[in-house]
PDB file of C-alpha atoms in Angstrom:
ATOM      1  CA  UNK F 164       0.000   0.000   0.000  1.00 50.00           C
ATOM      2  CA  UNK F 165       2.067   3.209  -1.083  1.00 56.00           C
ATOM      3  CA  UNK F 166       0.579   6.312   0.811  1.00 57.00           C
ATOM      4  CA  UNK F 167       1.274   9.749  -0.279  1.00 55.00           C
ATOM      5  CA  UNK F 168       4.256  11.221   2.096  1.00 53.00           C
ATOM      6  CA  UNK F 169       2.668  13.578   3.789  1.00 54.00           C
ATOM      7  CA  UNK F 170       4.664  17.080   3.920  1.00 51.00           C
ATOM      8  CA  UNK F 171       6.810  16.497   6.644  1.00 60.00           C
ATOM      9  CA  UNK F 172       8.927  18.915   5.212  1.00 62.00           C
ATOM     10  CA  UNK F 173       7.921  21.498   3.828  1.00 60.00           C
ATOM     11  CA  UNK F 174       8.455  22.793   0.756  1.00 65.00           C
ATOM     12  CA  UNK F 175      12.002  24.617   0.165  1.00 59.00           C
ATOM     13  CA  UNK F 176      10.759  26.712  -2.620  1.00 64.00           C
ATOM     14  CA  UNK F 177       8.639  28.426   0.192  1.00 77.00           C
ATOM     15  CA  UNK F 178      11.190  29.292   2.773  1.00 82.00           C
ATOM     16  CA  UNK F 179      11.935  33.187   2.947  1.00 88.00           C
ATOM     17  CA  UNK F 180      14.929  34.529   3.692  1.00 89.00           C
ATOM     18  CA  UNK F 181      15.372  35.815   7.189  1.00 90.00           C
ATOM     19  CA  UNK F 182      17.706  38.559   6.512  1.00 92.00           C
ATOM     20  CA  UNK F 183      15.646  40.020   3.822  1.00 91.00           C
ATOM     21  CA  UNK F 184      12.421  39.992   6.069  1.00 91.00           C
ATOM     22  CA  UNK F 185      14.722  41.850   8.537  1.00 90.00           C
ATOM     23  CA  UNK F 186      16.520  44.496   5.519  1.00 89.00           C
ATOM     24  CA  UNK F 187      19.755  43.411   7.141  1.00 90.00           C
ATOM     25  CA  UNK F 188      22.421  45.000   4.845  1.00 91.00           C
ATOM     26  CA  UNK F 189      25.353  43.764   6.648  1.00 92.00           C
ATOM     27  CA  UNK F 190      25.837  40.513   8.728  1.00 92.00           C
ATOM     28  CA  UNK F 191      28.772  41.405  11.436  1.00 91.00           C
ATOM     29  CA  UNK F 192      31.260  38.612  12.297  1.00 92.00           C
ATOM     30  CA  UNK F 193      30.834  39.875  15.678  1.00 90.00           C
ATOM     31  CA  UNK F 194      27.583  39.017  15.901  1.00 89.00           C
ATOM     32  CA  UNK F 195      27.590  34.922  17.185  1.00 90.00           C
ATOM     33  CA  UNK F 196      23.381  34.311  18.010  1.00 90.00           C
ATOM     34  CA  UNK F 197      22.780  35.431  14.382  1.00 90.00           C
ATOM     35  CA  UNK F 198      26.074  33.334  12.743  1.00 92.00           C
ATOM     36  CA  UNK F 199      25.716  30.035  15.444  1.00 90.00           C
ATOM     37  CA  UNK F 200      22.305  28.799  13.725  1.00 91.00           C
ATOM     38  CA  UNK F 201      23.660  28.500  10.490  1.00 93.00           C
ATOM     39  CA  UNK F 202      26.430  26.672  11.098  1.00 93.00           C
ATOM     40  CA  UNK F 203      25.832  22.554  11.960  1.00 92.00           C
ATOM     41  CA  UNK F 204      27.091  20.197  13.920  1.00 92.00           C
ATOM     42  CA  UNK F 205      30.404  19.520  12.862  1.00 92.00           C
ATOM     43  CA  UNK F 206      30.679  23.919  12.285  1.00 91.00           C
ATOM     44  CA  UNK F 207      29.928  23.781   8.508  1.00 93.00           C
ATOM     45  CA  UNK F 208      27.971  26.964   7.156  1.00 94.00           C
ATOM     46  CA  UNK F 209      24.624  25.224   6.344  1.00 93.00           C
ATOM     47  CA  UNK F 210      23.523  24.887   2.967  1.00 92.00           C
ATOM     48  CA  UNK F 211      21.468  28.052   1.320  1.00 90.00           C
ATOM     49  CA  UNK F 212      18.880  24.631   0.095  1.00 88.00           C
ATOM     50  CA  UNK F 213      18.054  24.227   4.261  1.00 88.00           C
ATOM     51  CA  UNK F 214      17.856  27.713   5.282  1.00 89.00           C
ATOM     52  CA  UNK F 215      16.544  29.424   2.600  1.00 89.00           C
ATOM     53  CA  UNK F 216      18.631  32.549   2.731  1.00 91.00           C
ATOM     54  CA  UNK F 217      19.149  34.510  -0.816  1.00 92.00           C
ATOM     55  CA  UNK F 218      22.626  34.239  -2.558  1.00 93.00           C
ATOM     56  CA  UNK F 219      23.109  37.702  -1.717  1.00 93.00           C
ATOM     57  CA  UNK F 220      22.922  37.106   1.767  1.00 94.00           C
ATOM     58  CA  UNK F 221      24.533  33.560   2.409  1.00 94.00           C
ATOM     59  CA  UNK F 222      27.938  35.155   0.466  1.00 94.00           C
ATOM     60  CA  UNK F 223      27.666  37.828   3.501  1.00 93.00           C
ATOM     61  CA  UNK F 224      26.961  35.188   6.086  1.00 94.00           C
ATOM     62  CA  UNK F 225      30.346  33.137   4.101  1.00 95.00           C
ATOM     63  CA  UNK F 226      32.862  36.403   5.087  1.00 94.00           C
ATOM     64  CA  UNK F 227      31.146  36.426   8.485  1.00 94.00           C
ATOM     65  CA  UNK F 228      31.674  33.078   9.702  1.00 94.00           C
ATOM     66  CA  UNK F 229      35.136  32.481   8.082  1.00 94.00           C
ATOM     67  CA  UNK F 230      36.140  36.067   9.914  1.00 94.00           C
ATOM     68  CA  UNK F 231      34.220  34.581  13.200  1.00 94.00           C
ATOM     69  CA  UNK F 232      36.570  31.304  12.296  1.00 94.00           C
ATOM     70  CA  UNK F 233      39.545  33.129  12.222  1.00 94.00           C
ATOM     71  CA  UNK F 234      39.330  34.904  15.745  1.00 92.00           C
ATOM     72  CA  UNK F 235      38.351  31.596  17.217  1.00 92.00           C
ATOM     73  CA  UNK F 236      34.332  32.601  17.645  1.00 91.00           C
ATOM     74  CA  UNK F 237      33.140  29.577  15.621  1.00 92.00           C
ATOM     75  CA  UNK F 238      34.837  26.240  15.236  1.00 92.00           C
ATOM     76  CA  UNK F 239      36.508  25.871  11.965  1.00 91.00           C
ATOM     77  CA  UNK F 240      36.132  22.066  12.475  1.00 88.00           C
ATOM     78  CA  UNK F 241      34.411  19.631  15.240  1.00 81.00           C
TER      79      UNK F 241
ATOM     80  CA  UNK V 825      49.523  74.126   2.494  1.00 42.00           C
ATOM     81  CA  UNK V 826      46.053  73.797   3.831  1.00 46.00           C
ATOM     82  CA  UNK V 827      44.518  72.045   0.462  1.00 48.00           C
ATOM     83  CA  UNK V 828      46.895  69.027   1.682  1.00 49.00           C
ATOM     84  CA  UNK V 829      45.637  69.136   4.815  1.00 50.00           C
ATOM     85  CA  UNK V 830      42.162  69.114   3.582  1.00 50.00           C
ATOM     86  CA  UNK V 831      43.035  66.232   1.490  1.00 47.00           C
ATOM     87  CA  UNK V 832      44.535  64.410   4.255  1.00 45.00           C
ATOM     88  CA  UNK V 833      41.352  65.154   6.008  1.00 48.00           C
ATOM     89  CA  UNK V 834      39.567  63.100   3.658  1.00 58.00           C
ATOM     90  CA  UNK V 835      41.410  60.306   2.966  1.00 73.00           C
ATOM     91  CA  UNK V 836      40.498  59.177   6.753  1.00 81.00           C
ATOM     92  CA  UNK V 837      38.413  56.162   7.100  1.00 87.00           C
ATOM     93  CA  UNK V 838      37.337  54.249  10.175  1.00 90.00           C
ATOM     94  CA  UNK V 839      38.855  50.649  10.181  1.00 92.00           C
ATOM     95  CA  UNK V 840      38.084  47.934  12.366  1.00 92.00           C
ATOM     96  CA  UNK V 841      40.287  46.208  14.443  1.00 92.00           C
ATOM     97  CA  UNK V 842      39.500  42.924  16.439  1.00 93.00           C
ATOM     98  CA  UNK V 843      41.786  41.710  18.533  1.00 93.00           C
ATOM     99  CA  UNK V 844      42.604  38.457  20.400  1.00 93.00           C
ATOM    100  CA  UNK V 845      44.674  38.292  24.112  1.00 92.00           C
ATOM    101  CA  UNK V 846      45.568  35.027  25.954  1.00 91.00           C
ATOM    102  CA  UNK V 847      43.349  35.362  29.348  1.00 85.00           C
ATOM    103  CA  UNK V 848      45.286  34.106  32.175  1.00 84.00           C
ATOM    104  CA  UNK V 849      46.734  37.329  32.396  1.00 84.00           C
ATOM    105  CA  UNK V 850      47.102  39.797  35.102  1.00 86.00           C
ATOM    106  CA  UNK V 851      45.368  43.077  35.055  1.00 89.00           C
ATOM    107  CA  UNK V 852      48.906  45.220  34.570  1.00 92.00           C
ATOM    108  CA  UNK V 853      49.668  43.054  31.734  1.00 91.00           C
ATOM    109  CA  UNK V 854      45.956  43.582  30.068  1.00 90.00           C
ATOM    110  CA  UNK V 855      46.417  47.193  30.531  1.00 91.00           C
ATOM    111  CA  UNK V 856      50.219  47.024  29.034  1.00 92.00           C
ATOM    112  CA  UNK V 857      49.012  44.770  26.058  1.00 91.00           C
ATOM    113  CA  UNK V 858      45.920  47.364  25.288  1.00 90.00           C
ATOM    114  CA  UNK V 859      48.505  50.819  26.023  1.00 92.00           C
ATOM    115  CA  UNK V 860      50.946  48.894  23.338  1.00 91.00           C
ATOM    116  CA  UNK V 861      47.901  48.292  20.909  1.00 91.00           C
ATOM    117  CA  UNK V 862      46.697  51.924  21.320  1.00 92.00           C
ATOM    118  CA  UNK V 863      50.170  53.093  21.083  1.00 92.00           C
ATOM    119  CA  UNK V 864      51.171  51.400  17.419  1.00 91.00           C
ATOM    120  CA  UNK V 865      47.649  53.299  16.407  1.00 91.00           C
ATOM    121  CA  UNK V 866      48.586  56.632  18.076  1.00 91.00           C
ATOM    122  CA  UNK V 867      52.007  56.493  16.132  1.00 89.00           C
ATOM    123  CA  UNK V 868      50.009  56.841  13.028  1.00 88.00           C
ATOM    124  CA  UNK V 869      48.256  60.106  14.143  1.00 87.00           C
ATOM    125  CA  UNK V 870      44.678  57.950  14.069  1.00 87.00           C
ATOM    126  CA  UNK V 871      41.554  59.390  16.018  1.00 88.00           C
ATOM    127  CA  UNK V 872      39.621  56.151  18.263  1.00 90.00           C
ATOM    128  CA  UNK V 873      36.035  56.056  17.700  1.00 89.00           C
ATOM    129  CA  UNK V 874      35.110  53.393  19.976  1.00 89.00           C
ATOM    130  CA  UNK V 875      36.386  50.728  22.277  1.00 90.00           C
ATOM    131  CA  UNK V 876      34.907  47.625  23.221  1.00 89.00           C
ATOM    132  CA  UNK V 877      36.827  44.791  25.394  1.00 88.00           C
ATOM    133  CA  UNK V 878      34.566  42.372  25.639  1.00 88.00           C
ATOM    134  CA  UNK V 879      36.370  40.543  28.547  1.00 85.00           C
ATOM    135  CA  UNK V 880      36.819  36.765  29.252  1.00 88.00           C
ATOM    136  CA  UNK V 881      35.592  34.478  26.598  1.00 89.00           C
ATOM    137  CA  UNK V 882      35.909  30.396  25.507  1.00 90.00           C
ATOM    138  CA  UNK V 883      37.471  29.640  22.162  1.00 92.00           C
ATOM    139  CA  UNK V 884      35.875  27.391  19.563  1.00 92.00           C
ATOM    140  CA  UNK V 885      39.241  25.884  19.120  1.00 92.00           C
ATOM    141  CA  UNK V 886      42.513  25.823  20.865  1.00 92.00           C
ATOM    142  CA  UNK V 887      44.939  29.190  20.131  1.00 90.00           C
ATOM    143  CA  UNK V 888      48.284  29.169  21.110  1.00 87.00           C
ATOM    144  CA  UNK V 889      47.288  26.283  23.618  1.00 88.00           C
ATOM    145  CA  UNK V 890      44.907  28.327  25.024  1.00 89.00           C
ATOM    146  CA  UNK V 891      41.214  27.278  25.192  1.00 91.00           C
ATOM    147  CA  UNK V 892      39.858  31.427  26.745  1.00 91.00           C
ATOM    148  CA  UNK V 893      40.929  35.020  25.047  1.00 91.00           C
ATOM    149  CA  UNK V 894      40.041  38.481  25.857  1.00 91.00           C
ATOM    150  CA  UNK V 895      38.800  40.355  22.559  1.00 92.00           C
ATOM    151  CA  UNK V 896      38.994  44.187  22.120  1.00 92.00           C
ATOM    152  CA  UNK V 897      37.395  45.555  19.363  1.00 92.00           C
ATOM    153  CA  UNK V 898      38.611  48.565  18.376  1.00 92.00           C
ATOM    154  CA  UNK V 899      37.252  51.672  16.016  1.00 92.00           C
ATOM    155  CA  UNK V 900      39.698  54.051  14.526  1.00 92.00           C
ATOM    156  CA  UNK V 901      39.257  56.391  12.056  1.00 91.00           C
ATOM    157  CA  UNK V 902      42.860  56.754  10.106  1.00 89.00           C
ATOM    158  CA  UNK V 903      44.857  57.055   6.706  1.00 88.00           C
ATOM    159  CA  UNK V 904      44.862  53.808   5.114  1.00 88.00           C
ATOM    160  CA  UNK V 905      48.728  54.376   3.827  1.00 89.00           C
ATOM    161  CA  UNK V 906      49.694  53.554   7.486  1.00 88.00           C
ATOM    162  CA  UNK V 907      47.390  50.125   7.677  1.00 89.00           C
ATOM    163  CA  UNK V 908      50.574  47.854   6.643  1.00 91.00           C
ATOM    164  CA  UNK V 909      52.690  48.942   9.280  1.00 90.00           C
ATOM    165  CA  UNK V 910      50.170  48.943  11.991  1.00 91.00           C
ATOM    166  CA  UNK V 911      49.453  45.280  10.699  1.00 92.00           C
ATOM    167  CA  UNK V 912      53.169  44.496  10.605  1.00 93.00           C
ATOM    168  CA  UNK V 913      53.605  45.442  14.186  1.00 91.00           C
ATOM    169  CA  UNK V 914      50.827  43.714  15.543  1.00 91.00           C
ATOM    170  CA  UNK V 915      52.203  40.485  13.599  1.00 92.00           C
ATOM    171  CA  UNK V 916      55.504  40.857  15.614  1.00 93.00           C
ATOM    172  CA  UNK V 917      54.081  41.588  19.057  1.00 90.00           C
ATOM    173  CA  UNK V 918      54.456  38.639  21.270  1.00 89.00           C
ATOM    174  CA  UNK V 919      51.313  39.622  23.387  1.00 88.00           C
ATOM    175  CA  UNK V 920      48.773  38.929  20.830  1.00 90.00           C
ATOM    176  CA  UNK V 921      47.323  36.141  19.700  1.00 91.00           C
ATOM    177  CA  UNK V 922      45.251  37.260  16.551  1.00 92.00           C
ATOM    178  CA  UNK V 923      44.213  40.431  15.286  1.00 93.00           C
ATOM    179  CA  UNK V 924      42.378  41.593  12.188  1.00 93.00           C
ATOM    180  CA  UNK V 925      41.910  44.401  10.946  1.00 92.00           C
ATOM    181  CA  UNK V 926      38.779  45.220   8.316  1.00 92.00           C
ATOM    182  CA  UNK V 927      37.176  48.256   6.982  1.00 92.00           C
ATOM    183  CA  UNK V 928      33.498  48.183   7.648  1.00 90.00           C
ATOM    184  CA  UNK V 929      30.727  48.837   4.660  1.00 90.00           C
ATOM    185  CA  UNK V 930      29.219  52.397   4.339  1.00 87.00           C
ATOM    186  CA  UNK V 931      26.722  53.311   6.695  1.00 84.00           C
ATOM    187  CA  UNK V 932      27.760  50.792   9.536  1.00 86.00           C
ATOM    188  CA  UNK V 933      26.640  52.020  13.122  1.00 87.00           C
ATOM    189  CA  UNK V 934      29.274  50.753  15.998  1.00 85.00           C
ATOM    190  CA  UNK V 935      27.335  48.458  17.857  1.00 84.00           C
ATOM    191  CA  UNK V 936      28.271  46.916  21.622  1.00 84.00           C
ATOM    192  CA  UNK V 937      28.207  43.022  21.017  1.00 84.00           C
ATOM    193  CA  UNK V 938      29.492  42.137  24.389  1.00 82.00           C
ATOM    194  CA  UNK V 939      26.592  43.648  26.154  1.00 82.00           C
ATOM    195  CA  UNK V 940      24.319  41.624  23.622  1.00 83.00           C
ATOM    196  CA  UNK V 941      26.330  38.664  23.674  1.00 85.00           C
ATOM    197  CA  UNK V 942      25.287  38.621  27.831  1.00 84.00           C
ATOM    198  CA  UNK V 943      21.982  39.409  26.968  1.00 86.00           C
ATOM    199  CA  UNK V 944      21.367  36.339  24.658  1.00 87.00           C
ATOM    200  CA  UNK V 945      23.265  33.850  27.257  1.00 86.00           C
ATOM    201  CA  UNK V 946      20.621  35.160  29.750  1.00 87.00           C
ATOM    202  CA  UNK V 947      17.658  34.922  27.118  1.00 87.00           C
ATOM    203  CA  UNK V 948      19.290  31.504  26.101  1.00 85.00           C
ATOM    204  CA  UNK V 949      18.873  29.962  29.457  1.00 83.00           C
ATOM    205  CA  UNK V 950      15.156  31.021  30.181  1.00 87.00           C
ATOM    206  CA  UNK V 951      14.190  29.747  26.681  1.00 86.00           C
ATOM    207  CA  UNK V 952      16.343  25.936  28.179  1.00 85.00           C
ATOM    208  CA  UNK V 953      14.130  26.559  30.916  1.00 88.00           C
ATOM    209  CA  UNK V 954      11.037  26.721  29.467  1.00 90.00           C
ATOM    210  CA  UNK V 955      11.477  23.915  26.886  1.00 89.00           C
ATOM    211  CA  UNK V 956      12.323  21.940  30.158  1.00 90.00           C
ATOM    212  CA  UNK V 957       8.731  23.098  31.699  1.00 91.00           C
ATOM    213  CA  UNK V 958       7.113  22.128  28.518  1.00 92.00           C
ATOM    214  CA  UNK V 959       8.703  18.703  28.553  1.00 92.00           C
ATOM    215  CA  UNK V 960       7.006  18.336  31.850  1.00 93.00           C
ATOM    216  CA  UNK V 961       3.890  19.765  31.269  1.00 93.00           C
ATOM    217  CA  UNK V 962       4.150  17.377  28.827  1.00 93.00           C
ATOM    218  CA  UNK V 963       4.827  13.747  30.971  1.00 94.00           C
ATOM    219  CA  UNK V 964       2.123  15.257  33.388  1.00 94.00           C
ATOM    220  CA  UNK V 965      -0.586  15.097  30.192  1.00 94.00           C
ATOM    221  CA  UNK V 966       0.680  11.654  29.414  1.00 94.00           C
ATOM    222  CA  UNK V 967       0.483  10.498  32.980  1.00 94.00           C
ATOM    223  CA  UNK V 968      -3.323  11.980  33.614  1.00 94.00           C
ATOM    224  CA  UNK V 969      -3.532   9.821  29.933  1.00 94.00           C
ATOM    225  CA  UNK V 970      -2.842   6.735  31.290  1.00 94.00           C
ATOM    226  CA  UNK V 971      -5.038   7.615  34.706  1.00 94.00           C
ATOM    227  CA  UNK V 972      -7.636   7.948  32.642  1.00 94.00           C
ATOM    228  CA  UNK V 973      -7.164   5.138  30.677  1.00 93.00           C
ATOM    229  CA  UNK V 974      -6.861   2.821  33.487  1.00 93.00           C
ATOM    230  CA  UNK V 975      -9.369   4.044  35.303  1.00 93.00           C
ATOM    231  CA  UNK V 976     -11.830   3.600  31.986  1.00 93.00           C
ATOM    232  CA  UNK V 977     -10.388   0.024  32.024  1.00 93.00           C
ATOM    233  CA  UNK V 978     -11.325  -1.014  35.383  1.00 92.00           C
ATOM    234  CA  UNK V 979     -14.830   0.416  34.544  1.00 92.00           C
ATOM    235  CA  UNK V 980     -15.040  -1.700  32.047  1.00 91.00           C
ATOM    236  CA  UNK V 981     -13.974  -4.764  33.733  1.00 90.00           C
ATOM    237  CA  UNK V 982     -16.682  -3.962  36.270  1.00 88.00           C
ATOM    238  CA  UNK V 983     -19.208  -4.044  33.324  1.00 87.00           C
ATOM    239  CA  UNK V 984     -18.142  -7.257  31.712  1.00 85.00           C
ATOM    240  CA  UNK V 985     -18.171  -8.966  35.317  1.00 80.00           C
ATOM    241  CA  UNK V 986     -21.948  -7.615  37.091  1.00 67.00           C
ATOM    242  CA  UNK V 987     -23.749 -10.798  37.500  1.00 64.00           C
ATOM    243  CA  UNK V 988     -21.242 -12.937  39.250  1.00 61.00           C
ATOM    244  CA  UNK V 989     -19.267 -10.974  41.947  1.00 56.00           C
ATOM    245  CA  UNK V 990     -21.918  -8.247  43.075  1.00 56.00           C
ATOM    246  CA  UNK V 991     -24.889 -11.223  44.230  1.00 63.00           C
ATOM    247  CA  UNK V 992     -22.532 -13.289  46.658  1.00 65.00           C
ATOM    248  CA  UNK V 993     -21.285  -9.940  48.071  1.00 69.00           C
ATOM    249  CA  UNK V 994     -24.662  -8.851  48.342  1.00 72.00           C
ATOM    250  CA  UNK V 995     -25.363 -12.081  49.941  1.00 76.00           C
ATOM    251  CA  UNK V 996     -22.394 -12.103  52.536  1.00 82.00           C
ATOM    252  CA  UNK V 997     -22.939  -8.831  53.358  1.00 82.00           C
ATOM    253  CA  UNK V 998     -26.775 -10.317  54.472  1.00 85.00           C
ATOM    254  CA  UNK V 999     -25.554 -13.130  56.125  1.00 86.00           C
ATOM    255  CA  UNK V1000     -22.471 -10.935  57.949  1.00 86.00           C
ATOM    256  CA  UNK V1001     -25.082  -8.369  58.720  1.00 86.00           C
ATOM    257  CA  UNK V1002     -27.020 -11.174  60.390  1.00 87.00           C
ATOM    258  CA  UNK V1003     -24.529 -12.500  62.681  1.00 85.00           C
ATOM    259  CA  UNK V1004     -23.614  -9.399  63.509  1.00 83.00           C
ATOM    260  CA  UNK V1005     -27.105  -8.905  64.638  1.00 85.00           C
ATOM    261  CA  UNK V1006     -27.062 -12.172  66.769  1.00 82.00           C
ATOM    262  CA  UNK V1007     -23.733 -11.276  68.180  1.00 77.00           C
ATOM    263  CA  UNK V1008     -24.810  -7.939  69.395  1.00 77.00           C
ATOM    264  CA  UNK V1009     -27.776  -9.015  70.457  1.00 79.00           C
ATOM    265  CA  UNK V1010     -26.655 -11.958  72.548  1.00 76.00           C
ATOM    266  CA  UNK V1011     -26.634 -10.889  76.241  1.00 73.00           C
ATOM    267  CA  UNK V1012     -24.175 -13.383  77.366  1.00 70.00           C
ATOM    268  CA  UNK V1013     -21.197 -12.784  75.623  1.00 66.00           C
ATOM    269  CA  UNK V1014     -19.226  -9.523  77.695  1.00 68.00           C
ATOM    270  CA  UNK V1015     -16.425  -7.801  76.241  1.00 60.00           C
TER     271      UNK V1015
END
């Protein structure tokens, strides 16, 4: 009996960007409770497909964690 | 003479500068490290904006084998010719761990992050807090659940069993009631 999957997860096309609901024009490295969700477990910058954030955005959020990285804010590696 | 001076005027921009110290350090030593960081800056005639140490503070990964910094951000408004040598000198000082230095976009307001940073941690903890309240809200529903549902079974059991158990009670509790009777009304016996 195949059964439809019911949408467990929803639908990626859907997701907004949460920096563009906000008008943020510049994500600060600084900044670690904005930076710490999108990184996972093992301190990888999560993909734009999960999130949902706009190109424009997820190349800021790339300088921002690799600067974080680099002062020893975020974990390069776990 | 003053058009170069206007010109110099201009050419000032406000840099960034984040820097990283190892913590166990005394307070003398903190305050030497920061006059030696302000002093490479003050060589090169720039003008501080804003300063914000934001004190003791883990490390995502071991520095130096050192697992806690102190980070000082630092605002200065300078001429860019002198960035190398300011970056050069910081590279050779011993005291520092890391340092960076960045120019910030247009229209960036200097914001306080270690006064937010202690605000989240707090806000951090009372949202742990309450997802630990809802997980017990949450074992008390299930635990009135299975009241319930016990207590629905044991009606039921009572249903299904009416016509055998309640007569004999019914009838012990007569014949109990009746030797009571006799008992208590038997003059002979004394307690």
């Amino acid at each position: 009996m195949f059964q439809p999957s019911q949408s467990r997860r929803g639908d990626p096309r859907q997701k907004k960007c949460p920096f563009c609901d906000k008008g943020t024009k510049y994500i600060d490295y600084k900044d670690y409770p904005t930076l710490k969700p999108f990184t996972d477990y093992f301190g990888n910058i999560r993909q734009r497909y999960y999130t949902g954030i706009c190109l424009k955005h997820q190349k800021m959020l790339r300088t921002a964690v690799q600067r974080a990285r680099f002062m020893g804010m975020l974990a390069y590696r776990k | 003479m003053t058009t170069s001076d206007d010109t110099i005027v201009t050419d000032d921009r406000v840099y960034e500068c984040c820097v990283l110290l190892p913590f166990p350090l005394s307070q003398k030593e903190e305050q030497d490290a920061m006059k030696e960081i302000e002093g490479y800056f003050e060589e090169a005639g720039a003008k501080q904006m804003a300063k914000d140490s934001w004190g003791r503070r883990g490390l995502a990964y071991p520095i130096g084998d050192r697992e806690e910094g102190i980070f000082v951000v630092y605002h200065y408004e300078m001429d860019p010719s002198k960035l190398k040598e300011i970056d050069q000198q910081m590279q050779i000082s011993t005291t520092i761990l890391r340092h960076m230095l960045i120019k910030p976009p247009k229209g960036y307001q200097i914001a306080k992050y270690s006064e937010e940073y202690e605000t989240w941690l707090k806000e951090r903890k009372t949202v742990s807090e309450q997802k630990e309240e809802e997980k017990e809200a949450e074992i008390k529903r299930k635990v009135a659940e299975k009241a319930k549902r016990q207590a629905k079974k044991v009606e039921e059991e009572k249903k299904a069993r009416p016509p055998t158990v309640p007569e004999k009670s019914v009838i012990e509790e007569d014949k109990l009631s009746e030797e009571l009777e006799k008992l208590i009304s038997d003059d002979e016996i004394d307690i």
